[in-house]
Amino acid sequence: AENIAAIPLNLIDKLSDRRTVMAVMQGLTSEEQKVINLRHADGMSFKEIAELFHEPVNTIKSRYRRSLLNIRRNANEPKQEN
């Protein structure tokens, strides 16, 4: 298991362009996308997101962590040429 502290929280900011961000986000489930957007775009706390979803805080934290791992994996995958 990877340490969540090793994942840069500003990874999305480091992605080069809007298309890359959109492509990486499309690789996430809708729940993962919502958690990332609420956390980063809206600045909500894990507790606030958990209340919104009516789920335990640890479930939201796990979903967030899984989302960051998927973002990092998708961002590091070689781009496919069409």
JSON list of N, CA and C in Angstrom, two decimals:
[
{"chain": "A", "resi": 1, "resn": "ALA", "atom": "N", "xyz": [0.85, -1.18, 0.00]},
{"chain": "A", "resi": 1, "resn": "ALA", "atom": "CA", "xyz": [0.00, 0.00, 0.00]},
{"chain": "A", "resi": 1, "resn": "ALA", "atom": "C", "xyz": [0.89, 1.24, 0.00]},
{"chain": "A", "resi": 2, "resn": "GLU", "atom": "N", "xyz": [0.45, 2.20, -0.77]},
{"chain": "A", "resi": 2, "resn": "GLU", "atom": "CA", "xyz": [1.21, 3.43, -0.92]},
{"chain": "A", "resi": 2, "resn": "GLU", "atom": "C", "xyz": [0.80, 4.44, 0.16]},
{"chain": "A", "resi": 3, "resn": "ASN", "atom": "N", "xyz": [1.75, 5.20, 0.64]},
{"chain": "A", "resi": 3, "resn": "ASN", "atom": "CA", "xyz": [1.47, 6.22, 1.65]},
{"chain": "A", "resi": 3, "resn": "ASN", "atom": "C", "xyz": [0.82, 7.42, 0.97]},
{"chain": "A", "resi": 4, "resn": "ILE", "atom": "N", "xyz": [-0.35, 7.81, 1.48]},
{"chain": "A", "resi": 4, "resn": "ILE", "atom": "CA", "xyz": [-1.07, 8.94, 0.87]},
{"chain": "A", "resi": 4, "resn": "ILE", "atom": "C", "xyz": [-0.26, 10.22, 0.94]},
{"chain": "A", "resi": 5, "resn": "ALA", "atom": "N", "xyz": [0.61, 10.34, 1.91]},
{"chain": "A", "resi": 5, "resn": "ALA", "atom": "CA", "xyz": [1.44, 11.55, 2.02]},
{"chain": "A", "resi": 5, "resn": "ALA", "atom": "C", "xyz": [2.41, 11.66, 0.85]},
{"chain": "A", "resi": 6, "resn": "ALA", "atom": "N", "xyz": [2.70, 10.54, 0.18]},
{"chain": "A", "resi": 6, "resn": "ALA", "atom": "CA", "xyz": [3.63, 10.55, -0.94]},
{"chain": "A", "resi": 6, "resn": "ALA", "atom": "C", "xyz": [2.97, 11.08, -2.22]},
{"chain": "A", "resi": 7, "resn": "ILE", "atom": "N", "xyz": [1.66, 11.22, -2.20]},
{"chain": "A", "resi": 7, "resn": "ILE", "atom": "CA", "xyz": [0.94, 11.69, -3.38]},
{"chain": "A", "resi": 7, "resn": "ILE", "atom": "C", "xyz": [0.86, 13.21, -3.33]},
{"chain": "A", "resi": 8, "resn": "PRO", "atom": "N", "xyz": [1.40, 13.89, -4.34]},
{"chain": "A", "resi": 8, "resn": "PRO", "atom": "CA", "xyz": [1.33, 15.35, -4.31]},
{"chain": "A", "resi": 8, "resn": "PRO", "atom": "C", "xyz": [-0.11, 15.82, -4.45]},
{"chain": "A", "resi": 9, "resn": "LEU", "atom": "N", "xyz": [-0.55, 16.66, -3.52]},
{"chain": "A", "resi": 9, "resn": "LEU", "atom": "CA", "xyz": [-1.92, 17.14, -3.53]},
{"chain": "A", "resi": 9, "resn": "LEU", "atom": "C", "xyz": [-2.18, 18.11, -4.68]},
{"chain": "A", "resi": 10, "resn": "ASN", "atom": "N", "xyz": [-1.12, 18.69, -5.23]},
{"chain": "A", "resi": 10, "resn": "ASN", "atom": "CA", "xyz": [-1.28, 19.63, -6.33]},
{"chain": "A", "resi": 10, "resn": "ASN", "atom": "C", "xyz": [-1.04, 18.96, -7.68]},
{"chain": "A", "resi": 11, "resn": "LEU", "atom": "N", "xyz": [-1.21, 17.65, -7.74]},
{"chain": "A", "resi": 11, "resn": "LEU", "atom": "CA", "xyz": [-0.96, 16.91, -8.97]},
{"chain": "A", "resi": 11, "resn": "LEU", "atom": "C", "xyz": [-1.80, 17.44, -10.12]},
{"chain": "A", "resi": 12, "resn": "ILE", "atom": "N", "xyz": [-3.06, 17.74, -9.88]},
{"chain": "A", "resi": 12, "resn": "ILE", "atom": "CA", "xyz": [-3.92, 18.25, -10.94]},
{"chain": "A", "resi": 12, "resn": "ILE", "atom": "C", "xyz": [-3.36, 19.56, -11.49]},
{"chain": "A", "resi": 13, "resn": "ASP", "atom": "N", "xyz": [-2.84, 20.42, -10.60]},
{"chain": "A", "resi": 13, "resn": "ASP", "atom": "CA", "xyz": [-2.26, 21.69, -11.03]},
{"chain": "A", "resi": 13, "resn": "ASP", "atom": "C", "xyz": [-1.04, 21.49, -11.93]},
{"chain": "A", "resi": 14, "resn": "LYS", "atom": "N", "xyz": [-0.35, 20.37, -11.77]},
{"chain": "A", "resi": 14, "resn": "LYS", "atom": "CA", "xyz": [0.85, 20.11, -12.54]},
{"chain": "A", "resi": 14, "resn": "LYS", "atom": "C", "xyz": [0.56, 19.58, -13.93]},
{"chain": "A", "resi": 15, "resn": "LEU", "atom": "N", "xyz": [-0.65, 19.11, -14.17]},
{"chain": "A", "resi": 15, "resn": "LEU", "atom": "CA", "xyz": [-0.97, 18.59, -15.49]},
{"chain": "A", "resi": 15, "resn": "LEU", "atom": "C", "xyz": [-0.93, 19.73, -16.49]},
{"chain": "A", "resi": 16, "resn": "SER", "atom": "N", "xyz": [-0.41, 19.45, -17.66]},
{"chain": "A", "resi": 16, "resn": "SER", "atom": "CA", "xyz": [-0.03, 20.50, -18.60]},
{"chain": "A", "resi": 16, "resn": "SER", "atom": "C", "xyz": [-1.17, 21.28, -19.21]},
{"chain": "A", "resi": 17, "resn": "ASP", "atom": "N", "xyz": [-2.29, 20.68, -19.50]},
{"chain": "A", "resi": 17, "resn": "ASP", "atom": "CA", "xyz": [-3.34, 21.43, -20.16]},
{"chain": "A", "resi": 17, "resn": "ASP", "atom": "C", "xyz": [-4.72, 20.90, -19.79]},
{"chain": "A", "resi": 18, "resn": "ARG", "atom": "N", "xyz": [-5.72, 21.64, -20.20]},
{"chain": "A", "resi": 18, "resn": "ARG", "atom": "CA", "xyz": [-7.10, 21.31, -19.86]},
{"chain": "A", "resi": 18, "resn": "ARG", "atom": "C", "xyz": [-7.52, 19.95, -20.42]},
{"chain": "A", "resi": 19, "resn": "ARG", "atom": "N", "xyz": [-7.08, 19.63, -21.64]},
{"chain": "A", "resi": 19, "resn": "ARG", "atom": "CA", "xyz": [-7.44, 18.34, -22.22]},
{"chain": "A", "resi": 19, "resn": "ARG", "atom": "C", "xyz": [-6.86, 17.18, -21.43]},
{"chain": "A", "resi": 20, "resn": "THR", "atom": "N", "xyz": [-5.65, 17.36, -20.93]},
{"chain": "A", "resi": 20, "resn": "THR", "atom": "CA", "xyz": [-5.03, 16.31, -20.12]},
{"chain": "A", "resi": 20, "resn": "THR", "atom": "C", "xyz": [-5.81, 16.12, -18.83]},
{"chain": "A", "resi": 21, "resn": "VAL", "atom": "N", "xyz": [-6.18, 17.22, -18.19]},
{"chain": "A", "resi": 21, "resn": "VAL", "atom": "CA", "xyz": [-6.97, 17.15, -16.95]},
{"chain": "A", "resi": 21, "resn": "VAL", "atom": "C", "xyz": [-8.29, 16.44, -17.22]},
{"chain": "A", "resi": 22, "resn": "MET", "atom": "N", "xyz": [-8.98, 16.82, -18.30]},
{"chain": "A", "resi": 22, "resn": "MET", "atom": "CA", "xyz": [-10.26, 16.21, -18.62]},
{"chain": "A", "resi": 22, "resn": "MET", "atom": "C", "xyz": [-10.11, 14.72, -18.92]},
{"chain": "A", "resi": 23, "resn": "ALA", "atom": "N", "xyz": [-9.07, 14.35, -19.64]},
{"chain": "A", "resi": 23, "resn": "ALA", "atom": "CA", "xyz": [-8.84, 12.94, -19.96]},
{"chain": "A", "resi": 23, "resn": "ALA", "atom": "C", "xyz": [-8.57, 12.13, -18.70]},
{"chain": "A", "resi": 24, "resn": "VAL", "atom": "N", "xyz": [-7.77, 12.67, -17.81]},
{"chain": "A", "resi": 24, "resn": "VAL", "atom": "CA", "xyz": [-7.45, 11.99, -16.56]},
{"chain": "A", "resi": 24, "resn": "VAL", "atom": "C", "xyz": [-8.71, 11.86, -15.70]},
{"chain": "A", "resi": 25, "resn": "MET", "atom": "N", "xyz": [-9.49, 12.92, -15.61]},
{"chain": "A", "resi": 25, "resn": "MET", "atom": "CA", "xyz": [-10.72, 12.89, -14.81]},
{"chain": "A", "resi": 25, "resn": "MET", "atom": "C", "xyz": [-11.74, 11.91, -15.38]},
{"chain": "A", "resi": 26, "resn": "GLN", "atom": "N", "xyz": [-11.78, 11.75, -16.70]},
{"chain": "A", "resi": 26, "resn": "GLN", "atom": "CA", "xyz": [-12.72, 10.81, -17.30]},
{"chain": "A", "resi": 26, "resn": "GLN", "atom": "C", "xyz": [-12.39, 9.37, -16.94]},
{"chain": "A", "resi": 27, "resn": "GLY", "atom": "N", "xyz": [-11.16, 9.13, -16.52]},
{"chain": "A", "resi": 27, "resn": "GLY", "atom": "CA", "xyz": [-10.77, 7.80, -16.08]},
{"chain": "A", "resi": 27, "resn": "GLY", "atom": "C", "xyz": [-11.26, 7.45, -14.69]},
{"chain": "A", "resi": 28, "resn": "LEU", "atom": "N", "xyz": [-11.88, 8.41, -14.02]},
{"chain": "A", "resi": 28, "resn": "LEU", "atom": "CA", "xyz": [-12.40, 8.20, -12.66]},
{"chain": "A", "resi": 28, "resn": "LEU", "atom": "C", "xyz": [-13.88, 7.87, -12.71]},
{"chain": "A", "resi": 29, "resn": "THR", "atom": "N", "xyz": [-14.38, 7.23, -11.66]},
{"chain": "A", "resi": 29, "resn": "THR", "atom": "CA", "xyz": [-15.81, 7.01, -11.54]},
{"chain": "A", "resi": 29, "resn": "THR", "atom": "C", "xyz": [-16.47, 8.35, -11.25]},
{"chain": "A", "resi": 30, "resn": "SER", "atom": "N", "xyz": [-17.78, 8.44, -11.42]},
{"chain": "A", "resi": 30, "resn": "SER", "atom": "CA", "xyz": [-18.47, 9.70, -11.16]},
{"chain": "A", "resi": 30, "resn": "SER", "atom": "C", "xyz": [-18.34, 10.10, -9.69]},
{"chain": "A", "resi": 31, "resn": "GLU", "atom": "N", "xyz": [-18.35, 9.11, -8.78]},
{"chain": "A", "resi": 31, "resn": "GLU", "atom": "CA", "xyz": [-18.19, 9.42, -7.36]},
{"chain": "A", "resi": 31, "resn": "GLU", "atom": "C", "xyz": [-16.81, 9.98, -7.07]},
{"chain": "A", "resi": 32, "resn": "GLU", "atom": "N", "xyz": [-15.78, 9.39, -7.71]},
{"chain": "A", "resi": 32, "resn": "GLU", "atom": "CA", "xyz": [-14.42, 9.90, -7.53]},
{"chain": "A", "resi": 32, "resn": "GLU", "atom": "C", "xyz": [-14.29, 11.32, -8.08]},
{"chain": "A", "resi": 33, "resn": "GLN", "atom": "N", "xyz": [-14.88, 11.57, -9.24]},
{"chain": "A", "resi": 33, "resn": "GLN", "atom": "CA", "xyz": [-14.85, 12.91, -9.82]},
{"chain": "A", "resi": 33, "resn": "GLN", "atom": "C", "xyz": [-15.51, 13.93, -8.90]},
{"chain": "A", "resi": 34, "resn": "LYS", "atom": "N", "xyz": [-16.65, 13.56, -8.33]},
{"chain": "A", "resi": 34, "resn": "LYS", "atom": "CA", "xyz": [-17.36, 14.47, -7.43]},
{"chain": "A", "resi": 34, "resn": "LYS", "atom": "C", "xyz": [-16.53, 14.79, -6.20]},
{"chain": "A", "resi": 35, "resn": "VAL", "atom": "N", "xyz": [-15.89, 13.77, -5.61]},
{"chain": "A", "resi": 35, "resn": "VAL", "atom": "CA", "xyz": [-15.08, 14.00, -4.41]},
{"chain": "A", "resi": 35, "resn": "VAL", "atom": "C", "xyz": [-13.90, 14.91, -4.73]},
{"chain": "A", "resi": 36, "resn": "ILE", "atom": "N", "xyz": [-13.22, 14.67, -5.85]},
{"chain": "A", "resi": 36, "resn": "ILE", "atom": "CA", "xyz": [-12.09, 15.51, -6.25]},
{"chain": "A", "resi": 36, "resn": "ILE", "atom": "C", "xyz": [-12.56, 16.95, -6.47]},
{"chain": "A", "resi": 37, "resn": "ASN", "atom": "N", "xyz": [-13.66, 17.13, -7.19]},
{"chain": "A", "resi": 37, "resn": "ASN", "atom": "CA", "xyz": [-14.17, 18.47, -7.47]},
{"chain": "A", "resi": 37, "resn": "ASN", "atom": "C", "xyz": [-14.60, 19.19, -6.19]},
{"chain": "A", "resi": 38, "resn": "LEU", "atom": "N", "xyz": [-15.31, 18.49, -5.33]},
{"chain": "A", "resi": 38, "resn": "LEU", "atom": "CA", "xyz": [-15.76, 19.12, -4.08]},
{"chain": "A", "resi": 38, "resn": "LEU", "atom": "C", "xyz": [-14.57, 19.50, -3.20]},
{"chain": "A", "resi": 39, "resn": "ARG", "atom": "N", "xyz": [-13.58, 18.63, -3.16]},
{"chain": "A", "resi": 39, "resn": "ARG", "atom": "CA", "xyz": [-12.41, 18.86, -2.30]},
{"chain": "A", "resi": 39, "resn": "ARG", "atom": "C", "xyz": [-11.54, 20.00, -2.85]},
{"chain": "A", "resi": 40, "resn": "HIS", "atom": "N", "xyz": [-11.27, 19.96, -4.16]},
{"chain": "A", "resi": 40, "resn": "HIS", "atom": "CA", "xyz": [-10.33, 20.93, -4.74]},
{"chain": "A", "resi": 40, "resn": "HIS", "atom": "C", "xyz": [-11.00, 22.19, -5.25]},
{"chain": "A", "resi": 41, "resn": "ALA", "atom": "N", "xyz": [-12.05, 22.05, -6.04]},
{"chain": "A", "resi": 41, "resn": "ALA", "atom": "CA", "xyz": [-12.69, 23.23, -6.63]},
{"chain": "A", "resi": 41, "resn": "ALA", "atom": "C", "xyz": [-13.51, 23.99, -5.60]},
{"chain": "A", "resi": 42, "resn": "ASP", "atom": "N", "xyz": [-14.21, 23.25, -4.74]},
{"chain": "A", "resi": 42, "resn": "ASP", "atom": "CA", "xyz": [-15.09, 23.89, -3.76]},
{"chain": "A", "resi": 42, "resn": "ASP", "atom": "C", "xyz": [-14.46, 24.04, -2.39]},
{"chain": "A", "resi": 43, "resn": "GLY", "atom": "N", "xyz": [-13.31, 23.41, -2.17]},
{"chain": "A", "resi": 43, "resn": "GLY", "atom": "CA", "xyz": [-12.60, 23.54, -0.90]},
{"chain": "A", "resi": 43, "resn": "GLY", "atom": "C", "xyz": [-13.31, 22.93, 0.30]},
{"chain": "A", "resi": 44, "resn": "MET", "atom": "N", "xyz": [-14.14, 21.92, 0.04]},
{"chain": "A", "resi": 44, "resn": "MET", "atom": "CA", "xyz": [-14.88, 21.30, 1.14]},
{"chain": "A", "resi": 44, "resn": "MET", "atom": "C", "xyz": [-13.99, 20.35, 1.93]},
{"chain": "A", "resi": 45, "resn": "SER", "atom": "N", "xyz": [-14.29, 20.22, 3.21]},
{"chain": "A", "resi": 45, "resn": "SER", "atom": "CA", "xyz": [-13.56, 19.27, 4.07]},
{"chain": "A", "resi": 45, "resn": "SER", "atom": "C", "xyz": [-14.12, 17.87, 3.82]},
{"chain": "A", "resi": 46, "resn": "PHE", "atom": "N", "xyz": [-13.37, 16.86, 4.27]},
{"chain": "A", "resi": 46, "resn": "PHE", "atom": "CA", "xyz": [-13.85, 15.49, 4.16]},
{"chain": "A", "resi": 46, "resn": "PHE", "atom": "C", "xyz": [-15.16, 15.32, 4.93]},
{"chain": "A", "resi": 47, "resn": "LYS", "atom": "N", "xyz": [-15.26, 15.96, 6.07]},
{"chain": "A", "resi": 47, "resn": "LYS", "atom": "CA", "xyz": [-16.47, 15.87, 6.87]},
{"chain": "A", "resi": 47, "resn": "LYS", "atom": "C", "xyz": [-17.66, 16.45, 6.11]},
{"chain": "A", "resi": 48, "resn": "GLU", "atom": "N", "xyz": [-17.47, 17.61, 5.48]},
{"chain": "A", "resi": 48, "resn": "GLU", "atom": "CA", "xyz": [-18.56, 18.24, 4.71]},
{"chain": "A", "resi": 48, "resn": "GLU", "atom": "C", "xyz": [-18.99, 17.35, 3.54]},
{"chain": "A", "resi": 49, "resn": "ILE", "atom": "N", "xyz": [-18.02, 16.77, 2.86]},
{"chain": "A", "resi": 49, "resn": "ILE", "atom": "CA", "xyz": [-18.33, 15.89, 1.72]},
{"chain": "A", "resi": 49, "resn": "ILE", "atom": "C", "xyz": [-19.08, 14.66, 2.22]},
{"chain": "A", "resi": 50, "resn": "ALA", "atom": "N", "xyz": [-18.63, 14.09, 3.34]},
{"chain": "A", "resi": 50, "resn": "ALA", "atom": "CA", "xyz": [-19.29, 12.92, 3.91]},
{"chain": "A", "resi": 50, "resn": "ALA", "atom": "C", "xyz": [-20.74, 13.23, 4.26]},
{"chain": "A", "resi": 51, "resn": "GLU", "atom": "N", "xyz": [-20.98, 14.39, 4.83]},
{"chain": "A", "resi": 51, "resn": "GLU", "atom": "CA", "xyz": [-22.35, 14.79, 5.16]},
{"chain": "A", "resi": 51, "resn": "GLU", "atom": "C", "xyz": [-23.19, 14.95, 3.90]},
{"chain": "A", "resi": 52, "resn": "LEU", "atom": "N", "xyz": [-22.61, 15.52, 2.85]},
{"chain": "A", "resi": 52, "resn": "LEU", "atom": "CA", "xyz": [-23.32, 15.70, 1.60]},
{"chain": "A", "resi": 52, "resn": "LEU", "atom": "C", "xyz": [-23.73, 14.37, 0.99]},
{"chain": "A", "resi": 53, "resn": "PHE", "atom": "N", "xyz": [-22.83, 13.38, 1.04]},
{"chain": "A", "resi": 53, "resn": "PHE", "atom": "CA", "xyz": [-23.07, 12.07, 0.46]},
{"chain": "A", "resi": 53, "resn": "PHE", "atom": "C", "xyz": [-23.78, 11.11, 1.43]},
{"chain": "A", "resi": 54, "resn": "HIS", "atom": "N", "xyz": [-23.93, 11.53, 2.69]},
{"chain": "A", "resi": 54, "resn": "HIS", "atom": "CA", "xyz": [-24.51, 10.66, 3.73]},
{"chain": "A", "resi": 54, "resn": "HIS", "atom": "C", "xyz": [-23.72, 9.36, 3.86]},
{"chain": "A", "resi": 55, "resn": "GLU", "atom": "N", "xyz": [-22.40, 9.51, 3.90]},
{"chain": "A", "resi": 55, "resn": "GLU", "atom": "CA", "xyz": [-21.48, 8.38, 4.03]},
{"chain": "A", "resi": 55, "resn": "GLU", "atom": "C", "xyz": [-20.47, 8.69, 5.11]},
{"chain": "A", "resi": 56, "resn": "PRO", "atom": "N", "xyz": [-19.83, 7.64, 5.67]},
{"chain": "A", "resi": 56, "resn": "PRO", "atom": "CA", "xyz": [-18.81, 7.86, 6.69]},
{"chain": "A", "resi": 56, "resn": "PRO", "atom": "C", "xyz": [-17.61, 8.64, 6.13]},
{"chain": "A", "resi": 57, "resn": "VAL", "atom": "N", "xyz": [-16.98, 9.42, 6.98]},
{"chain": "A", "resi": 57, "resn": "VAL", "atom": "CA", "xyz": [-15.81, 10.22, 6.59]},
{"chain": "A", "resi": 57, "resn": "VAL", "atom": "C", "xyz": [-14.71, 9.31, 6.02]},
{"chain": "A", "resi": 58, "resn": "ASN", "atom": "N", "xyz": [-14.49, 8.16, 6.65]},
{"chain": "A", "resi": 58, "resn": "ASN", "atom": "CA", "xyz": [-13.42, 7.27, 6.17]},
{"chain": "A", "resi": 58, "resn": "ASN", "atom": "C", "xyz": [-13.71, 6.73, 4.77]},
{"chain": "A", "resi": 59, "resn": "THR", "atom": "N", "xyz": [-14.97, 6.56, 4.42]},
{"chain": "A", "resi": 59, "resn": "THR", "atom": "CA", "xyz": [-15.33, 6.14, 3.06]},
{"chain": "A", "resi": 59, "resn": "THR", "atom": "C", "xyz": [-14.94, 7.22, 2.07]},
{"chain": "A", "resi": 60, "resn": "ILE", "atom": "N", "xyz": [-15.20, 8.46, 2.41]},
{"chain": "A", "resi": 60, "resn": "ILE", "atom": "CA", "xyz": [-14.85, 9.60, 1.54]},
{"chain": "A", "resi": 60, "resn": "ILE", "atom": "C", "xyz": [-13.33, 9.72, 1.43]},
{"chain": "A", "resi": 61, "resn": "LYS", "atom": "N", "xyz": [-12.63, 9.56, 2.54]},
{"chain": "A", "resi": 61, "resn": "LYS", "atom": "CA", "xyz": [-11.17, 9.63, 2.50]},
{"chain": "A", "resi": 61, "resn": "LYS", "atom": "C", "xyz": [-10.60, 8.52, 1.61]},
{"chain": "A", "resi": 62, "resn": "SER", "atom": "N", "xyz": [-11.16, 7.32, 1.71]},
{"chain": "A", "resi": 62, "resn": "SER", "atom": "CA", "xyz": [-10.70, 6.20, 0.88]},
{"chain": "A", "resi": 62, "resn": "SER", "atom": "C", "xyz": [-10.97, 6.48, -0.59]},
{"chain": "A", "resi": 63, "resn": "ARG", "atom": "N", "xyz": [-12.14, 7.01, -0.90]},
{"chain": "A", "resi": 63, "resn": "ARG", "atom": "CA", "xyz": [-12.49, 7.34, -2.28]},
{"chain": "A", "resi": 63, "resn": "ARG", "atom": "C", "xyz": [-11.55, 8.42, -2.82]},
{"chain": "A", "resi": 64, "resn": "TYR", "atom": "N", "xyz": [-11.24, 9.40, -1.99]},
{"chain": "A", "resi": 64, "resn": "TYR", "atom": "CA", "xyz": [-10.33, 10.48, -2.37]},
{"chain": "A", "resi": 64, "resn": "TYR", "atom": "C", "xyz": [-8.93, 9.92, -2.66]},
{"chain": "A", "resi": 65, "resn": "ARG", "atom": "N", "xyz": [-8.46, 9.07, -1.77]},
{"chain": "A", "resi": 65, "resn": "ARG", "atom": "CA", "xyz": [-7.13, 8.47, -1.95]},
{"chain": "A", "resi": 65, "resn": "ARG", "atom": "C", "xyz": [-7.08, 7.65, -3.23]},
{"chain": "A", "resi": 66, "resn": "ARG", "atom": "N", "xyz": [-8.11, 6.85, -3.45]},
{"chain": "A", "resi": 66, "resn": "ARG", "atom": "CA", "xyz": [-8.18, 6.03, -4.66]},
{"chain": "A", "resi": 66, "resn": "ARG", "atom": "C", "xyz": [-8.21, 6.93, -5.90]},
{"chain": "A", "resi": 67, "resn": "SER", "atom": "N", "xyz": [-8.92, 8.04, -5.81]},
{"chain": "A", "resi": 67, "resn": "SER", "atom": "CA", "xyz": [-8.98, 9.00, -6.91]},
{"chain": "A", "resi": 67, "resn": "SER", "atom": "C", "xyz": [-7.61, 9.57, -7.23]},
{"chain": "A", "resi": 68, "resn": "LEU", "atom": "N", "xyz": [-6.88, 9.97, -6.20]},
{"chain": "A", "resi": 68, "resn": "LEU", "atom": "CA", "xyz": [-5.54, 10.53, -6.42]},
{"chain": "A", "resi": 68, "resn": "LEU", "atom": "C", "xyz": [-4.60, 9.50, -7.03]},
{"chain": "A", "resi": 69, "resn": "LEU", "atom": "N", "xyz": [-4.69, 8.26, -6.57]},
{"chain": "A", "resi": 69, "resn": "LEU", "atom": "CA", "xyz": [-3.86, 7.20, -7.15]},
{"chain": "A", "resi": 69, "resn": "LEU", "atom": "C", "xyz": [-4.20, 6.99, -8.62]},
{"chain": "A", "resi": 70, "resn": "ASN", "atom": "N", "xyz": [-5.48, 7.00, -8.94]},
{"chain": "A", "resi": 70, "resn": "ASN", "atom": "CA", "xyz": [-5.91, 6.84, -10.33]},
{"chain": "A", "resi": 70, "resn": "ASN", "atom": "C", "xyz": [-5.49, 8.03, -11.18]},
{"chain": "A", "resi": 71, "resn": "ILE", "atom": "N", "xyz": [-5.59, 9.23, -10.64]},
{"chain": "A", "resi": 71, "resn": "ILE", "atom": "CA", "xyz": [-5.15, 10.42, -11.38]},
{"chain": "A", "resi": 71, "resn": "ILE", "atom": "C", "xyz": [-3.66, 10.32, -11.68]},
{"chain": "A", "resi": 72, "resn": "ARG", "atom": "N", "xyz": [-2.89, 9.96, -10.67]},
{"chain": "A", "resi": 72, "resn": "ARG", "atom": "CA", "xyz": [-1.44, 9.86, -10.88]},
{"chain": "A", "resi": 72, "resn": "ARG", "atom": "C", "xyz": [-1.12, 8.77, -11.91]},
{"chain": "A", "resi": 73, "resn": "ARG", "atom": "N", "xyz": [-1.79, 7.63, -11.80]},
{"chain": "A", "resi": 73, "resn": "ARG", "atom": "CA", "xyz": [-1.55, 6.54, -12.75]},
{"chain": "A", "resi": 73, "resn": "ARG", "atom": "C", "xyz": [-1.93, 6.98, -14.17]},
{"chain": "A", "resi": 74, "resn": "ASN", "atom": "N", "xyz": [-3.11, 7.59, -14.32]},
{"chain": "A", "resi": 74, "resn": "ASN", "atom": "CA", "xyz": [-3.58, 8.02, -15.63]},
{"chain": "A", "resi": 74, "resn": "ASN", "atom": "C", "xyz": [-2.70, 9.13, -16.21]},
{"chain": "A", "resi": 75, "resn": "ALA", "atom": "N", "xyz": [-2.21, 10.02, -15.37]},
{"chain": "A", "resi": 75, "resn": "ALA", "atom": "CA", "xyz": [-1.37, 11.12, -15.83]},
{"chain": "A", "resi": 75, "resn": "ALA", "atom": "C", "xyz": [0.00, 10.62, -16.28]},
{"chain": "A", "resi": 76, "resn": "ASN", "atom": "N", "xyz": [0.45, 9.51, -15.71]},
{"chain": "A", "resi": 76, "resn": "ASN", "atom": "CA", "xyz": [1.77, 8.98, -16.04]},
{"chain": "A", "resi": 76, "resn": "ASN", "atom": "C", "xyz": [1.75, 7.96, -17.17]},
{"chain": "A", "resi": 77, "resn": "GLU", "atom": "N", "xyz": [0.54, 7.55, -17.61]},
{"chain": "A", "resi": 77, "resn": "GLU", "atom": "CA", "xyz": [0.47, 6.59, -18.71]},
{"chain": "A", "resi": 77, "resn": "GLU", "atom": "C", "xyz": [0.90, 7.26, -20.00]},
{"chain": "A", "resi": 78, "resn": "PRO", "atom": "N", "xyz": [1.62, 6.51, -20.84]},
{"chain": "A", "resi": 78, "resn": "PRO", "atom": "CA", "xyz": [2.00, 7.09, -22.14]},
{"chain": "A", "resi": 78, "resn": "PRO", "atom": "C", "xyz": [0.75, 7.41, -22.95]},
{"chain": "A", "resi": 79, "resn": "LYS", "atom": "N", "xyz": [0.81, 8.53, -23.67]},
{"chain": "A", "resi": 79, "resn": "LYS", "atom": "CA", "xyz": [-0.34, 8.94, -24.48]},
{"chain": "A", "resi": 79, "resn": "LYS", "atom": "C", "xyz": [-0.41, 8.08, -25.73]},
{"chain": "A", "resi": 80, "resn": "GLN", "atom": "N", "xyz": [-1.62, 7.67, -26.06]},
{"chain": "A", "resi": 80, "resn": "GLN", "atom": "CA", "xyz": [-1.86, 6.87, -27.25]},
{"chain": "A", "resi": 80, "resn": "GLN", "atom": "C", "xyz": [-2.00, 7.79, -28.46]},
{"chain": "A", "resi": 81, "resn": "GLU", "atom": "N", "xyz": [-1.32, 7.48, -29.52]},
{"chain": "A", "resi": 81, "resn": "GLU", "atom": "CA", "xyz": [-1.46, 8.25, -30.76]},
{"chain": "A", "resi": 81, "resn": "GLU", "atom": "C", "xyz": [-2.67, 7.73, -31.51]},
{"chain": "A", "resi": 82, "resn": "ASN", "atom": "N", "xyz": [-3.46, 8.64, -32.11]},
{"chain": "A", "resi": 82, "resn": "ASN", "atom": "CA", "xyz": [-4.65, 8.21, -32.88]},
{"chain": "A", "resi": 82, "resn": "ASN", "atom": "C", "xyz": [-4.28, 7.91, -34.31]}
]
